[in-house]
PDB file of C-alpha atoms in Angstrom:
ATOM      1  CA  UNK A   1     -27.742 -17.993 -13.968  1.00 89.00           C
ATOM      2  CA  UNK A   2     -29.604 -15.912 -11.209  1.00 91.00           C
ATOM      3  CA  UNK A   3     -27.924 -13.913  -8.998  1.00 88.00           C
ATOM      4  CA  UNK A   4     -29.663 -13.959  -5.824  1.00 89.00           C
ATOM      5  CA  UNK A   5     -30.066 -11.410  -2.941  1.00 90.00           C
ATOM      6  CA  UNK A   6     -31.921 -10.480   0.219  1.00 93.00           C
ATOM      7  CA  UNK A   7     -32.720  -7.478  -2.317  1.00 91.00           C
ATOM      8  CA  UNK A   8     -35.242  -8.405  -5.306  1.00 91.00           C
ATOM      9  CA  UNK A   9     -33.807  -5.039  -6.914  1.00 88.00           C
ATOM     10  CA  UNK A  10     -30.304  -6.543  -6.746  1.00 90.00           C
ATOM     11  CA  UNK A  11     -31.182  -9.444  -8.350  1.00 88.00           C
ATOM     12  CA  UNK A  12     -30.411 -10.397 -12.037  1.00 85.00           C
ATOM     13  CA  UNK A  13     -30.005 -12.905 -14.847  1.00 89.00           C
ATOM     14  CA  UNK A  14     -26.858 -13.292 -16.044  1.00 89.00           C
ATOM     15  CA  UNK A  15     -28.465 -14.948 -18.929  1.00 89.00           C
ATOM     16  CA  UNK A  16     -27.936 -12.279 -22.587  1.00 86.00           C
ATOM     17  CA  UNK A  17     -31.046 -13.920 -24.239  1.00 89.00           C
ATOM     18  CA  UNK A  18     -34.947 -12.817 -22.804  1.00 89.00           C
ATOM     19  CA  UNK A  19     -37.724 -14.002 -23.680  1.00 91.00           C
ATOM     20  CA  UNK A  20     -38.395 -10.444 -25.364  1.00 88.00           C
ATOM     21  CA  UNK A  21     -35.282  -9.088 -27.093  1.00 89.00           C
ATOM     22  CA  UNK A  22     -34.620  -5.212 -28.413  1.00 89.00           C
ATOM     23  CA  UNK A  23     -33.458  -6.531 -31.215  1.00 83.00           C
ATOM     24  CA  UNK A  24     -36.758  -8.532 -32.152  1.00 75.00           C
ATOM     25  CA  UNK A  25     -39.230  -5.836 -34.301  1.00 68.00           C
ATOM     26  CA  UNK A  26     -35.302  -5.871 -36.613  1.00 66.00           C
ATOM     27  CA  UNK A  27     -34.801  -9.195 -37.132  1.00 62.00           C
ATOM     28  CA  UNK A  28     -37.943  -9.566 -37.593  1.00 60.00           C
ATOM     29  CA  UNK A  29     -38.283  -6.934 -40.459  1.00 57.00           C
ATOM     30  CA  UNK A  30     -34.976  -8.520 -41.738  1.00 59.00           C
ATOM     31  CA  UNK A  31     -36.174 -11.431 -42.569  1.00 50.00           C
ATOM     32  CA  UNK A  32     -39.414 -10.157 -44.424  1.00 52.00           C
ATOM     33  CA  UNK A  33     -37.016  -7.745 -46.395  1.00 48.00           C
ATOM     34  CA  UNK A  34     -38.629  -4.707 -44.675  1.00 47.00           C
ATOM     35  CA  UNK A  35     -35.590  -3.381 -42.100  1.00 46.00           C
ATOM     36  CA  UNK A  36     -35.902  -2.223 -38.972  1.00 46.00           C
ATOM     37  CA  UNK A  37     -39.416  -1.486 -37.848  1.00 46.00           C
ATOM     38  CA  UNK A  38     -40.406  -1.551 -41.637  1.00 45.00           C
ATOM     39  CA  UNK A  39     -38.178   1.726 -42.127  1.00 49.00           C
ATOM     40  CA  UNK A  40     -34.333   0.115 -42.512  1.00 61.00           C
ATOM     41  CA  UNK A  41     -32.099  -0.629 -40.001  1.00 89.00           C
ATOM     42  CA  UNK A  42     -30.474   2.775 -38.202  1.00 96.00           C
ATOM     43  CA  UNK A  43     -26.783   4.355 -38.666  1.00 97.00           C
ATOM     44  CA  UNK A  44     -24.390   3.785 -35.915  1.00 97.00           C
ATOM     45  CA  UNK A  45     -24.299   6.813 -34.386  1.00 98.00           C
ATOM     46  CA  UNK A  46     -27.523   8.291 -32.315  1.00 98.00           C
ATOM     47  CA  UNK A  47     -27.985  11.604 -30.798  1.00 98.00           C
ATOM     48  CA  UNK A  48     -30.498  11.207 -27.836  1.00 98.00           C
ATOM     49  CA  UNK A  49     -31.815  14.733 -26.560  1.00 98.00           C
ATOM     50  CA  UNK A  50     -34.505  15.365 -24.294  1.00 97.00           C
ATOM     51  CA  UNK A  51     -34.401  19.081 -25.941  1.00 97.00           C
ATOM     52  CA  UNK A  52     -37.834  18.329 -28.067  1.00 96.00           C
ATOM     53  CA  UNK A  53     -37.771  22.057 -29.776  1.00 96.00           C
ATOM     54  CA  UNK A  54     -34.162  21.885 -30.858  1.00 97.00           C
ATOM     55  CA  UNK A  55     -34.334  18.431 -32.299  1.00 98.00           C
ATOM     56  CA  UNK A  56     -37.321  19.567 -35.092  1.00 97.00           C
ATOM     57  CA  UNK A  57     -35.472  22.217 -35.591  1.00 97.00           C
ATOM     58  CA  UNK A  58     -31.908  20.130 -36.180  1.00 97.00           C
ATOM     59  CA  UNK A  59     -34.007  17.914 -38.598  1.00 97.00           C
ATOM     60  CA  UNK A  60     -35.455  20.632 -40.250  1.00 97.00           C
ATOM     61  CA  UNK A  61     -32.140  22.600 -40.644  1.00 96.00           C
ATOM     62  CA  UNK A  62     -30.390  19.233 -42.167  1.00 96.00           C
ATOM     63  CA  UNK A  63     -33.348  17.563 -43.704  1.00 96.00           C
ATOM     64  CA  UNK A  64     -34.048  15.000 -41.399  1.00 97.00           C
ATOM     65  CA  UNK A  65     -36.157  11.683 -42.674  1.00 96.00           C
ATOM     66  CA  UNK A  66     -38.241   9.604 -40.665  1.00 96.00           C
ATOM     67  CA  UNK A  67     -36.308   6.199 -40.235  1.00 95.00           C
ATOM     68  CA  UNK A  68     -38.132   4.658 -37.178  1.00 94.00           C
ATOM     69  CA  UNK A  69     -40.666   5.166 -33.859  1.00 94.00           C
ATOM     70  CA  UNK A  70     -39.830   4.045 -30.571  1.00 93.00           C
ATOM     71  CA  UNK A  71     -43.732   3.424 -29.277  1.00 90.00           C
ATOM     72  CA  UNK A  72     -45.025   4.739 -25.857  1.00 88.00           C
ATOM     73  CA  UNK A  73     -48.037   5.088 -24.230  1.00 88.00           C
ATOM     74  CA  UNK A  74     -47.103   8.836 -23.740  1.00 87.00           C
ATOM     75  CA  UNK A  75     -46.950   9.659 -27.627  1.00 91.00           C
ATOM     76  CA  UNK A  76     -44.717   8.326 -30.330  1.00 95.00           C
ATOM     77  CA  UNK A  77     -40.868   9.440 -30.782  1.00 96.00           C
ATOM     78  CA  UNK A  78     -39.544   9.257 -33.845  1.00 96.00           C
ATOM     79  CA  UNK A  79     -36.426   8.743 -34.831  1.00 97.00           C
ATOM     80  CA  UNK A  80     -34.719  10.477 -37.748  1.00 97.00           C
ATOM     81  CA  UNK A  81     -31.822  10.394 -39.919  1.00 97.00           C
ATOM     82  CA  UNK A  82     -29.623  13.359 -41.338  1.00 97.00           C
ATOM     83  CA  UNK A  83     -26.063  13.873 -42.396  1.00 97.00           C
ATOM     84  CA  UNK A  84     -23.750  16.286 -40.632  1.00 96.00           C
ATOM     85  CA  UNK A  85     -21.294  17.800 -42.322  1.00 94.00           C
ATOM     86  CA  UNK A  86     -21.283  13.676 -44.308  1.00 96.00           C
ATOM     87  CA  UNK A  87     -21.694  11.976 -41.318  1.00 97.00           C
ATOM     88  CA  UNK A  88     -24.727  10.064 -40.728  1.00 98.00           C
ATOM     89  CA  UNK A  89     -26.415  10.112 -37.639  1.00 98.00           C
ATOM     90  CA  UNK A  90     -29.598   9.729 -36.342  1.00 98.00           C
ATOM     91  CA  UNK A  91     -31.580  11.123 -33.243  1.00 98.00           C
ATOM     92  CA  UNK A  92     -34.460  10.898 -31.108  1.00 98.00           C
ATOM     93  CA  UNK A  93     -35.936  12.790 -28.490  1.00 98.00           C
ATOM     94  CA  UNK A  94     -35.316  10.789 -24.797  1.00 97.00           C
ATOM     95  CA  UNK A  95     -38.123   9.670 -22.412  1.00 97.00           C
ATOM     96  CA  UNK A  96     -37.542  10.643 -18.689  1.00 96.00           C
ATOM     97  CA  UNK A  97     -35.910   8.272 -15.626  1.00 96.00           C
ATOM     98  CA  UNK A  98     -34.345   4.819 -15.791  1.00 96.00           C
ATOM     99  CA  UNK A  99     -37.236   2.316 -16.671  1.00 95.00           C
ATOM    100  CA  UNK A 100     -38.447   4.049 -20.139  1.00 96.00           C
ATOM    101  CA  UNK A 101     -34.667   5.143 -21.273  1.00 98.00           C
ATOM    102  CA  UNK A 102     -33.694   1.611 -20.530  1.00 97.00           C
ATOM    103  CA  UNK A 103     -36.136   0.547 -23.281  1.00 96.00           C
ATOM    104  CA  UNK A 104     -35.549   3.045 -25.589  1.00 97.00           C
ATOM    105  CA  UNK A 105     -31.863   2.882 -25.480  1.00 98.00           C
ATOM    106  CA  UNK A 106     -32.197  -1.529 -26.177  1.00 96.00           C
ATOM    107  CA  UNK A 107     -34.430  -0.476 -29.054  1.00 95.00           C
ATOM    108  CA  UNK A 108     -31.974   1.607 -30.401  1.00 97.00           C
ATOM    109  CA  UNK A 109     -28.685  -0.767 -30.107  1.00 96.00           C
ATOM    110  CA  UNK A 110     -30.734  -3.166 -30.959  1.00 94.00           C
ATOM    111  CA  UNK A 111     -31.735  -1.470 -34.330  1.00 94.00           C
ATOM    112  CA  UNK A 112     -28.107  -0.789 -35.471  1.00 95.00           C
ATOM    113  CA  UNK A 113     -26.729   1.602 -33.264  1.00 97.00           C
ATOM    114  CA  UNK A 114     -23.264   1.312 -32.126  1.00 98.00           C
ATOM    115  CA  UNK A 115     -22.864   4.736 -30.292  1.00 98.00           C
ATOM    116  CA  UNK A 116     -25.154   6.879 -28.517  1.00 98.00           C
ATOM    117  CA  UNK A 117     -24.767  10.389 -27.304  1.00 98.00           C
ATOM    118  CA  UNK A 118     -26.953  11.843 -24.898  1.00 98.00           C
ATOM    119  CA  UNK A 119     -27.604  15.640 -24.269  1.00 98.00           C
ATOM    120  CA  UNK A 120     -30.000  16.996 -21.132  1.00 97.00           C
ATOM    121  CA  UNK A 121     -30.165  19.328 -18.262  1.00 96.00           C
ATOM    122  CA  UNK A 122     -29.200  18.615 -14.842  1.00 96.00           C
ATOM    123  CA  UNK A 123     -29.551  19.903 -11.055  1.00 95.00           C
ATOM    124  CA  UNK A 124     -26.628  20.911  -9.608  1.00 96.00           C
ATOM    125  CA  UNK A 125     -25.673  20.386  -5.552  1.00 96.00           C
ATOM    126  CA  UNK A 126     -22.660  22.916  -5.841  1.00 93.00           C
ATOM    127  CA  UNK A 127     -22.860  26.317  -6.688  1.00 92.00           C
ATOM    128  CA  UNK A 128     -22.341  25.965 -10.414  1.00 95.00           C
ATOM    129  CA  UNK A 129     -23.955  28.638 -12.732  1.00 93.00           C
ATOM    130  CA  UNK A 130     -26.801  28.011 -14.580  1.00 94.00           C
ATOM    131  CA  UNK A 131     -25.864  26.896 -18.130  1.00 95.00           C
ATOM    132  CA  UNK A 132     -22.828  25.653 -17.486  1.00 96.00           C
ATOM    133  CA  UNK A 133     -21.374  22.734 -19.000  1.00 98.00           C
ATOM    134  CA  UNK A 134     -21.063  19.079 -17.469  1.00 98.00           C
ATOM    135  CA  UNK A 135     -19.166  15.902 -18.514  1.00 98.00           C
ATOM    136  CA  UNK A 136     -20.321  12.716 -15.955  1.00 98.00           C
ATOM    137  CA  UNK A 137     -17.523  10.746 -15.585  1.00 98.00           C
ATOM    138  CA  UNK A 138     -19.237   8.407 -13.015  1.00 98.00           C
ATOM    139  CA  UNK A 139     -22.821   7.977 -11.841  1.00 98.00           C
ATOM    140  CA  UNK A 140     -23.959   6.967  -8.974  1.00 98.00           C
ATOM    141  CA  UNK A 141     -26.273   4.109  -9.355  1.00 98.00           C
ATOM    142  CA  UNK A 142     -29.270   5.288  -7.051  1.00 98.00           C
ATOM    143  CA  UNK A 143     -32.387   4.061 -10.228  1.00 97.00           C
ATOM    144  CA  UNK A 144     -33.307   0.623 -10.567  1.00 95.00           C
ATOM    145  CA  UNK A 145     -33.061  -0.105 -14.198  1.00 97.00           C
ATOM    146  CA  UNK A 146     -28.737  -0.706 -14.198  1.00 97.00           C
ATOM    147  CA  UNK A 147     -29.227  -3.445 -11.912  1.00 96.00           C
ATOM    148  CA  UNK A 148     -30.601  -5.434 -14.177  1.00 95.00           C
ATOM    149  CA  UNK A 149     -27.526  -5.370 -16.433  1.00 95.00           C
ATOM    150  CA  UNK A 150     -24.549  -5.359 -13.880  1.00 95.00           C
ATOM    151  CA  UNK A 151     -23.741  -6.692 -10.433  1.00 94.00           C
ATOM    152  CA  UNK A 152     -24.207  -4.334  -7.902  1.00 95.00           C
ATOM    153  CA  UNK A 153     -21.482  -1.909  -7.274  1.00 97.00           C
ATOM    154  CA  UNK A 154     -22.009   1.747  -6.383  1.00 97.00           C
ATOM    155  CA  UNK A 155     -20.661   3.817  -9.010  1.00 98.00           C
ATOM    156  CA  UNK A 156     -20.647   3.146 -12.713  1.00 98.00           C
ATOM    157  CA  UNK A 157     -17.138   4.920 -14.404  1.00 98.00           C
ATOM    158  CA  UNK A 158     -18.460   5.879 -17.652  1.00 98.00           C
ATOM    159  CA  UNK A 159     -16.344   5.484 -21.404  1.00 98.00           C
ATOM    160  CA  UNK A 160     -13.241   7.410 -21.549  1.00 98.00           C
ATOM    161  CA  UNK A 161     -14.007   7.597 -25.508  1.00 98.00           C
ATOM    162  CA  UNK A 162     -16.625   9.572 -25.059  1.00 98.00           C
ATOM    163  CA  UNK A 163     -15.286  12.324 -22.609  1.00 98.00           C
ATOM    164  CA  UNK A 164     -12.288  12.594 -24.782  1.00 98.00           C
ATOM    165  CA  UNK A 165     -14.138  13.848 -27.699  1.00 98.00           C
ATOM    166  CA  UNK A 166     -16.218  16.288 -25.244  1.00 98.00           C
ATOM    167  CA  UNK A 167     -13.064  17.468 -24.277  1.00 98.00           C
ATOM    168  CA  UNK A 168     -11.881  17.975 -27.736  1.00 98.00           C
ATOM    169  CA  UNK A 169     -14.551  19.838 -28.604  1.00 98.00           C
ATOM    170  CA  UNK A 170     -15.365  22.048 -25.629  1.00 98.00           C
ATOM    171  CA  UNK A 171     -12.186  22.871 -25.960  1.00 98.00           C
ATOM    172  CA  UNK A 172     -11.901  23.501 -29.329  1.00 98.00           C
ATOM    173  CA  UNK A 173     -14.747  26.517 -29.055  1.00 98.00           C
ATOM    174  CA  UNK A 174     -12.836  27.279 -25.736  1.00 98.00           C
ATOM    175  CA  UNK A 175     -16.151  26.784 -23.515  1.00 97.00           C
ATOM    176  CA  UNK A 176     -15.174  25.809 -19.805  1.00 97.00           C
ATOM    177  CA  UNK A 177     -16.732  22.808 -18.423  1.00 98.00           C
ATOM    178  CA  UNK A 178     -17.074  20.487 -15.432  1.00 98.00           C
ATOM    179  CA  UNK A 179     -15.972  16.981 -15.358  1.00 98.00           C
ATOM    180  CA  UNK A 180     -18.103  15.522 -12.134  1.00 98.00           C
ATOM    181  CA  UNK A 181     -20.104  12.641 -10.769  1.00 98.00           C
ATOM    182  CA  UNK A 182     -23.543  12.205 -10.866  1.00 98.00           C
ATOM    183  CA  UNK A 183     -26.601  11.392  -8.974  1.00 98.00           C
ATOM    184  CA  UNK A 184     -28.666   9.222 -10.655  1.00 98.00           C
ATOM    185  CA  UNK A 185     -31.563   8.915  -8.671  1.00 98.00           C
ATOM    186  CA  UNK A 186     -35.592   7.497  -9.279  1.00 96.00           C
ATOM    187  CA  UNK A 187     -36.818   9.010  -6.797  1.00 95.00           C
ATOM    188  CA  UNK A 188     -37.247  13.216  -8.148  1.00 94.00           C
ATOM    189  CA  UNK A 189     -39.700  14.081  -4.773  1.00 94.00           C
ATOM    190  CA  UNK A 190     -36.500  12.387  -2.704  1.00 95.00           C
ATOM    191  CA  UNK A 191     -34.063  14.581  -3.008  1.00 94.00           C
ATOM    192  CA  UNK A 192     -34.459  15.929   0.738  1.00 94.00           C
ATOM    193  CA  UNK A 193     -32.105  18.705   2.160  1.00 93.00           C
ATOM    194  CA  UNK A 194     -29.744  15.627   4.138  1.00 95.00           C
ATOM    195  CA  UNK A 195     -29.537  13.635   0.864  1.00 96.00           C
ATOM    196  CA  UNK A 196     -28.214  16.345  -1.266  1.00 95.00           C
ATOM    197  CA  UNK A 197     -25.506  16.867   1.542  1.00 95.00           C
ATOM    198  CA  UNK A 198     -24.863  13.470   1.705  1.00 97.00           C
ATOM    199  CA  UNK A 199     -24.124  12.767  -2.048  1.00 97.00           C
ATOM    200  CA  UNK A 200     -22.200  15.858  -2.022  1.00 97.00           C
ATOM    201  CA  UNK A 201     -20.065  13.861   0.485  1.00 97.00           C
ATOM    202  CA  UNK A 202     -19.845  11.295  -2.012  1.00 96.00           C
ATOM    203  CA  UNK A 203     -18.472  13.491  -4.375  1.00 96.00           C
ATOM    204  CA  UNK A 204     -21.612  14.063  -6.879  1.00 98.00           C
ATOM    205  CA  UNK A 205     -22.171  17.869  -7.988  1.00 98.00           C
ATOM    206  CA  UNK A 206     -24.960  17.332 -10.358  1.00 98.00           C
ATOM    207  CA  UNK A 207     -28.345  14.716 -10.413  1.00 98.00           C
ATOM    208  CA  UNK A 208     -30.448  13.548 -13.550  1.00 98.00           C
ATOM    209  CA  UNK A 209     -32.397  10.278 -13.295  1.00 98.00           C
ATOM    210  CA  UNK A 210     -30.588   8.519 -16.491  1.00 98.00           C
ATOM    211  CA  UNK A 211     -27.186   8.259 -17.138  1.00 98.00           C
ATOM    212  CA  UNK A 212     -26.425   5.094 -14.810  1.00 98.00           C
ATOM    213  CA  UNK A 213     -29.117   3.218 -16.757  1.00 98.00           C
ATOM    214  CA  UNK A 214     -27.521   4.099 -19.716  1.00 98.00           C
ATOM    215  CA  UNK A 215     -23.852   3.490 -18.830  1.00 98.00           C
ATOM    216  CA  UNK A 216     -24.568   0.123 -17.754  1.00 98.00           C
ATOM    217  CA  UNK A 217     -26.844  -1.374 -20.579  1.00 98.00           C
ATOM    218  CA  UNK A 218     -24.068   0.111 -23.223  1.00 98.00           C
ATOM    219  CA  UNK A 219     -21.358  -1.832 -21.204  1.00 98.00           C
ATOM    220  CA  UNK A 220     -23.862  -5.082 -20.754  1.00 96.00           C
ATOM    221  CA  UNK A 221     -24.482  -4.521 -24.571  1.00 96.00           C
ATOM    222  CA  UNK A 222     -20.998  -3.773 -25.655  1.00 97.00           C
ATOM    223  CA  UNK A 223     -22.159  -0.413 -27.521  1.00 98.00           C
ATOM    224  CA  UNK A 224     -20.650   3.114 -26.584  1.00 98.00           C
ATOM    225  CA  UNK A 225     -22.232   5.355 -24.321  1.00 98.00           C
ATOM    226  CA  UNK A 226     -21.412   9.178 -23.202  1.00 98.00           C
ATOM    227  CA  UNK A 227     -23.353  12.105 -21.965  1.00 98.00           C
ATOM    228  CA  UNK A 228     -22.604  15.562 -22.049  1.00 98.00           C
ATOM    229  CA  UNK A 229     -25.387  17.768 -19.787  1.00 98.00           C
ATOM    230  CA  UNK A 230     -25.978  21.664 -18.667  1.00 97.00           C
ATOM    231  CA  UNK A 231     -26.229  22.417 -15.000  1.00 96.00           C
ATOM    232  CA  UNK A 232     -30.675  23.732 -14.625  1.00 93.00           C
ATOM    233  CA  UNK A 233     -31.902  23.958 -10.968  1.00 92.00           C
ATOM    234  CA  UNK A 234     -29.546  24.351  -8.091  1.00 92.00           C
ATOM    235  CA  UNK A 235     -30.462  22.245  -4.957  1.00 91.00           C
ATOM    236  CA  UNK A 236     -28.133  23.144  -2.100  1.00 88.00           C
ATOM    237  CA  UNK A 237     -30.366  24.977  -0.101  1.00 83.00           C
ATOM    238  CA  UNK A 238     -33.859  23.762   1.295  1.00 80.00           C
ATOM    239  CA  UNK A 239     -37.356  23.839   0.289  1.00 81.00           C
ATOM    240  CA  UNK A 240     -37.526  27.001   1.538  1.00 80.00           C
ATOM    241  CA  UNK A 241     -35.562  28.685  -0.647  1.00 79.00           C
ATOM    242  CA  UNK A 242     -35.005  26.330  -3.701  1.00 85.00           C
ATOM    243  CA  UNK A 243     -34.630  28.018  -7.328  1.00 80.00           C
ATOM    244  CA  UNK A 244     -35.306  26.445  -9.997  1.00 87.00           C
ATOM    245  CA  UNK A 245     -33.567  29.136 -12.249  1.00 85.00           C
ATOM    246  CA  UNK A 246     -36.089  28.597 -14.865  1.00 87.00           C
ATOM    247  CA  UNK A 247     -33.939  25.599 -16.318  1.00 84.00           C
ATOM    248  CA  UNK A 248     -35.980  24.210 -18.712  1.00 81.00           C
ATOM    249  CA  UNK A 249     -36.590  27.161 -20.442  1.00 83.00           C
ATOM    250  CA  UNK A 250     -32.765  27.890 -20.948  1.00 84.00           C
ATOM    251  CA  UNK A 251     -33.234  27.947 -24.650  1.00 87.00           C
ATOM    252  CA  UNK A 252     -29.466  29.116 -25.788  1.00 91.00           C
ATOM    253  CA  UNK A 253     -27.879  26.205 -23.155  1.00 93.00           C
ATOM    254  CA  UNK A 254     -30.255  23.639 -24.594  1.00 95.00           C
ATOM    255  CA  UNK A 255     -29.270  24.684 -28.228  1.00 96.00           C
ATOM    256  CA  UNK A 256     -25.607  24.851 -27.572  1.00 96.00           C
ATOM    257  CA  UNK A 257     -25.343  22.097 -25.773  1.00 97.00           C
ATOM    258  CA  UNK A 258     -26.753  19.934 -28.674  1.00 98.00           C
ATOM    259  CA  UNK A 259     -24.412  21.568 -30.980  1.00 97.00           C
ATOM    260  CA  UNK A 260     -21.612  20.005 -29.313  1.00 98.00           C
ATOM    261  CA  UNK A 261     -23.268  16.893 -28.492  1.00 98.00           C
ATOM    262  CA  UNK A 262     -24.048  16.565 -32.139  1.00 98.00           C
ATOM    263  CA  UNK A 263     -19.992  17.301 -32.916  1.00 98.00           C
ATOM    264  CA  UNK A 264     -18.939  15.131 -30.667  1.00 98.00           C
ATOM    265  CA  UNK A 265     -21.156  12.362 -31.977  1.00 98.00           C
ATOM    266  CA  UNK A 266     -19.678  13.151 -35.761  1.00 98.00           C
ATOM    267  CA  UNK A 267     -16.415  12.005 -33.887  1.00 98.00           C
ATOM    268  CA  UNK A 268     -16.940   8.973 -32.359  1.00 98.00           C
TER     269      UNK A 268
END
């Protein structure tokens, strides 16, 4: 069934079946005996980072193997499998804002993941230091690629599984963190001085581009979904004097924070 609006972005097929389904390159391979994408169908569990430089060095420190490639006209990202500690897992690094990470995270539920963990940077619209830790706990559904999955609503809550292993383990190591909202927005050049205010109202304190997406296709899909993020640039002043505190380069945030991502995964 269609549900229709004034709104083509509010719009959506209530229908599970597409005419192209993640889960086609699989069966596919399945059937000729080759597995998923010719390389075998992928463990449950699936660490996305957008950290590039600490994922090779994660699958060179536990012997990662090349199970799969989620294709892009930007390059290819491979996806490999290691054991932690004799947990299997497998990771991938994560393309940027809500169109691309809807299709890579179909292509990976619909390989044989079950749960996916995602680790990134953030900006902040509170005065949180840089590097600190953040648990989303809702997003705010300002992309366009969750509509597509769920009715319209304006926040989506995210798993409690999830944020109770983060919590475990933060805690665990005795690292402080923030459990927040977030902005999840399309529009990165649109994040003006009144609509940082007026999402603060809202109650959001940090802003990626993905984690609504991602929320609602694991819910659509069934599968398990949490994010765990560190707080990069800081946007509560104006253009004038924004900072971007050099987040990307934050190499001991973006190394810890996969750390726990990865522990948490093991968990789940």
């Amino acid at each position: 069934m269609i549900v229709k609006s004034e709104f083509p972005i509010l719009e959506y097929s209530t229908d599970k079946i597409a005419v192209i389904n993640p889960d086609r390159e699989a069966s596919k391979a399945d059937r000729e005996g080759q597995g998923a994408g010719g390389f075998g169908r992928f463990p449950r569990l699936c660490l996305v980072t957008f950290f590039e430089e600490v994922l090779e060095g994660a699958v060179e420190q536990y012997g990662g193997e090349k199970i799969g490639t989620y294709v892009s006209e930007m390059k290819d990202f491979h996806v490999y499998r290691f054991s932690v500690e004799g947990t299997e897992v497998c990771a991938v690094q994560a393309v940027v804002a809500s169109g691309s990470i809807a299709m890579m995270t179909e292509m990976l539920y619909g390989s044989g993941v079950e749960v996916i963990v995602c680790c990134g940077g953030c900006g902040v619209l509170d005065d949180i230091p840089e590097g600190a830790v953040i648990i989303p706990v809702r997003a705010l559904r300002d992309e366009g690629a969750s509509y597509k999955y769920l009715p319209p609503t304006r926040f989506i809550e995210l798993q409690s599984g999830p944020i109770l292993r983060f919590r475990e383990v933060l805690s665990g190591h005795g690292i402080p963190y923030i459990e927040c909202a977030t902005w999840s927005t399309d529009g990165f050049y649109r994040e003006t001085k009144e609509m940082v205010a007026y999402r603060r109202e809202e109650g959001c304190r940090a802003v990626e581009m993905e984690c609504a997406t991602m929320a609602a296709i694991a819910q659509f899909r069934g599968k398990v979904f949490g994010q765990i993020l560190y707080s990069g640039d800081i946007l509560t002043g104006g253009a004038e004097d924004y900072d971007d505190r050099d987040w990307n380069n934050n190499v001991s945030a973006r190394e810890k924070l996969f750390a726990l991502a990865l522990e948490a995964l093991c968990r789940l």
